[in-house]
């Protein structure tokens, strides 16, 4: 009887160990690939991990930004910034409230917004306001499905920003799209 009890305990211990390994593997696998890219790696290493970027922008100070957007329906755009020697400075998701808060009204131009956030999901023109509006999808504070709107005057200067709920994810309006 003791022998049988020992076999049952051993089998149970193996199952618990296997379950713990499986959970640990799943948690480790939940880390997005872009978060595993350390500063200092080369462009070739980034291209191997993430593929070719969909957008590339050059900053006046020599920094190159590669963007990996998930539009039109995605809420993330991964930005990889490289120094003049082609080494990673930092990697970040730029579709965040914190990143949008960096926009400087009255100073930024359309080029600044495009370099920071990429091509917008949608553009519109409001003739009475004389404003062009660029729209980006994002997850505000990691919880709410939102749209960020950038309003530009005819001279291309950022004049206003606005955050609104994303109707694409509104359960009351789900059949409109």
Short mmCIF file of C-alpha atoms in Angstrom, two decimals:
data_model
loop_
_atom_site.label_atom_id
_atom_site.label_comp_id
_atom_site.label_asym_id
_atom_site.label_seq_id
_atom_site.Cartn_x
_atom_site.Cartn_y
_atom_site.Cartn_z
CA UNK A 1 0.00 0.00 0.00
CA UNK A 2 2.85 2.38 0.83
CA UNK A 3 4.40 1.59 -2.53
CA UNK A 4 1.16 2.52 -4.34
CA UNK A 5 0.89 5.76 -2.34
CA UNK A 6 4.47 6.65 -3.30
CA UNK A 7 3.69 6.14 -7.01
CA UNK A 8 0.61 8.37 -6.75
CA UNK A 9 2.62 11.13 -5.02
CA UNK A 10 5.38 10.90 -7.61
CA UNK A 11 2.88 11.12 -10.47
CA UNK A 12 1.16 14.09 -8.81
CA UNK A 13 4.52 15.83 -8.25
CA UNK A 14 5.40 15.38 -11.92
CA UNK A 15 2.08 16.86 -13.01
CA UNK A 16 2.49 19.85 -10.71
CA UNK A 17 6.04 20.40 -11.98
CA UNK A 18 4.89 20.12 -15.58
CA UNK A 19 2.05 22.57 -14.93
CA UNK A 20 4.45 25.04 -13.28
CA UNK A 21 6.82 24.81 -16.25
CA UNK A 22 3.95 25.31 -18.66
CA UNK A 23 2.73 28.40 -16.81
CA UNK A 24 6.27 29.82 -16.64
CA UNK A 25 6.70 29.20 -20.36
CA UNK A 26 3.43 30.92 -21.16
CA UNK A 27 4.29 33.94 -19.04
CA UNK A 28 7.74 34.19 -20.62
CA UNK A 29 6.15 33.85 -24.06
CA UNK A 30 3.82 36.78 -23.35
CA UNK A 31 6.65 39.31 -23.58
CA UNK A 32 6.43 41.07 -26.94
CA UNK A 33 9.52 40.58 -29.11
CA UNK A 34 10.19 44.31 -29.28
CA UNK A 35 10.59 44.49 -25.50
CA UNK A 36 13.50 42.05 -25.68
CA UNK A 37 15.63 44.33 -27.89
CA UNK A 38 18.34 45.93 -25.74
CA UNK A 39 20.02 49.25 -26.42
CA UNK A 40 23.22 48.97 -28.43
CA UNK A 41 22.25 46.20 -30.85
CA UNK A 42 22.68 46.77 -34.58
CA UNK A 43 20.12 47.52 -37.28
CA UNK A 44 20.69 44.02 -38.67
CA UNK A 45 19.75 42.48 -35.30
CA UNK A 46 16.54 44.53 -35.17
CA UNK A 47 15.68 43.62 -38.76
CA UNK A 48 16.21 39.93 -37.92
CA UNK A 49 13.83 40.15 -34.96
CA UNK A 50 11.15 42.53 -36.26
CA UNK A 51 11.60 42.49 -40.04
CA UNK A 52 11.83 45.50 -42.31
CA UNK A 53 10.16 48.63 -40.92
CA UNK A 54 7.06 50.00 -42.65
CA UNK A 55 8.19 53.58 -42.12
CA UNK A 56 11.63 55.17 -41.72
CA UNK A 57 12.24 58.76 -40.59
CA UNK A 58 15.40 60.80 -40.15
CA UNK A 59 15.71 63.29 -37.26
CA UNK A 60 17.72 66.48 -37.69
CA UNK A 61 20.27 65.29 -35.08
CA UNK A 62 21.13 62.17 -37.10
CA UNK A 63 18.87 59.73 -35.26
CA UNK A 64 16.93 57.34 -37.51
CA UNK A 65 13.51 56.09 -36.42
CA UNK A 66 12.04 52.81 -37.68
CA UNK A 67 8.30 52.43 -37.16
CA UNK A 68 6.33 49.19 -37.02
CA UNK A 69 2.64 50.22 -37.02
CA UNK A 70 -0.32 47.89 -36.55
CA UNK A 71 -2.84 50.15 -38.28
CA UNK A 72 -5.49 50.48 -39.50
CA UNK A 73 -7.17 48.66 -36.61
CA UNK A 74 -4.21 48.12 -34.28
CA UNK A 75 -3.46 50.35 -31.33
CA UNK A 76 0.32 50.08 -31.21
CA UNK A 77 3.23 51.47 -33.19
CA UNK A 78 6.67 50.31 -32.16
CA UNK A 79 9.44 52.87 -32.67
CA UNK A 80 13.10 51.85 -32.78
CA UNK A 81 15.55 54.76 -32.66
CA UNK A 82 19.11 54.31 -33.96
CA UNK A 83 22.11 56.56 -33.44
CA UNK A 84 24.33 57.73 -36.30
CA UNK A 85 26.35 54.48 -36.03
CA UNK A 86 23.27 52.27 -36.49
CA UNK A 87 22.99 51.15 -32.87
CA UNK A 88 19.68 51.05 -30.98
CA UNK A 89 19.14 53.95 -28.61
CA UNK A 90 15.72 52.82 -27.37
CA UNK A 91 12.61 50.91 -28.36
CA UNK A 92 9.10 52.00 -27.36
CA UNK A 93 5.42 51.88 -28.21
CA UNK A 94 4.56 55.43 -29.30
CA UNK A 95 0.78 54.96 -29.24
CA UNK A 96 0.52 55.84 -25.55
CA UNK A 97 -0.87 58.73 -23.56
CA UNK A 98 2.63 59.57 -22.36
CA UNK A 99 4.00 59.75 -25.91
CA UNK A 100 1.07 61.86 -27.13
CA UNK A 101 1.59 64.26 -24.21
CA UNK A 102 4.99 65.16 -25.72
CA UNK A 103 3.30 66.96 -28.66
CA UNK A 104 3.88 70.70 -28.42
CA UNK A 105 0.96 72.80 -29.59
CA UNK A 106 2.08 75.82 -31.59
CA UNK A 107 5.56 74.33 -32.16
CA UNK A 108 5.19 70.93 -33.77
CA UNK A 109 4.54 70.62 -37.48
CA UNK A 110 2.97 67.85 -39.52
CA UNK A 111 6.49 66.48 -40.07
CA UNK A 112 7.11 66.34 -36.31
CA UNK A 113 3.89 64.41 -35.69
CA UNK A 114 4.63 62.04 -38.59
CA UNK A 115 8.19 61.40 -37.34
CA UNK A 116 6.94 60.70 -33.81
CA UNK A 117 3.82 58.63 -34.55
CA UNK A 118 3.91 57.63 -38.22
CA UNK A 119 1.24 57.88 -40.87
CA UNK A 120 -2.21 58.48 -39.34
CA UNK A 121 -5.05 55.97 -39.52
CA UNK A 122 -7.33 58.63 -40.94
CA UNK A 123 -7.17 62.23 -42.10
CA UNK A 124 -10.00 64.71 -42.50
CA UNK A 125 -10.40 68.39 -43.33
CA UNK A 126 -12.85 70.70 -41.59
CA UNK A 127 -13.37 73.72 -43.88
CA UNK A 128 -15.18 75.90 -41.35
CA UNK A 129 -12.34 75.49 -38.85
CA UNK A 130 -9.72 75.51 -41.61
CA UNK A 131 -8.08 72.56 -39.90
CA UNK A 132 -6.71 69.27 -41.15
CA UNK A 133 -7.09 66.47 -38.59
CA UNK A 134 -4.92 63.38 -38.27
CA UNK A 135 -6.25 60.47 -36.22
CA UNK A 136 -4.42 57.62 -34.45
CA UNK A 137 -5.85 54.63 -32.55
CA UNK A 138 -4.44 53.78 -29.13
CA UNK A 139 -5.22 52.16 -25.80
CA UNK A 140 -5.38 54.96 -23.22
CA UNK A 141 -3.57 53.95 -20.02
CA UNK A 142 -3.65 50.38 -21.32
CA UNK A 143 -7.41 50.16 -20.74
CA UNK A 144 -9.65 52.31 -22.94
CA UNK A 145 -9.96 52.15 -26.72
CA UNK A 146 -9.42 55.74 -27.84
CA UNK A 147 -8.60 57.97 -30.80
CA UNK A 148 -6.03 60.77 -30.65
CA UNK A 149 -6.70 63.66 -33.04
CA UNK A 150 -4.10 66.24 -34.09
CA UNK A 151 -5.49 69.48 -35.59
CA UNK A 152 -3.23 71.43 -37.97
CA UNK A 153 -3.66 74.97 -39.29
CA UNK A 154 -3.20 75.64 -43.04
CA UNK A 155 0.49 76.41 -42.43
CA UNK A 156 1.01 72.87 -41.03
CA UNK A 157 1.43 73.87 -37.38
CA UNK A 158 -0.17 71.76 -34.63
CA UNK A 159 -2.94 73.87 -33.08
CA UNK A 160 -4.92 71.42 -30.94
CA UNK A 161 -5.14 67.80 -29.81
CA UNK A 162 -8.22 65.89 -28.77
CA UNK A 163 -8.89 62.43 -27.37
CA UNK A 164 -12.20 60.69 -28.10
CA UNK A 165 -13.57 57.17 -27.61
CA UNK A 166 -12.95 54.85 -30.54
CA UNK A 167 -16.37 54.06 -32.06
CA UNK A 168 -14.91 50.89 -33.58
CA UNK A 169 -14.87 49.37 -30.09
CA UNK A 170 -18.11 50.92 -28.82
CA UNK A 171 -20.61 48.11 -28.13
CA UNK A 172 -23.53 50.45 -28.78
CA UNK A 173 -22.23 51.22 -32.27
CA UNK A 174 -20.70 47.87 -33.24
CA UNK A 175 -23.01 47.32 -36.21
CA UNK A 176 -22.19 50.66 -37.83
CA UNK A 177 -18.75 49.53 -39.01
#
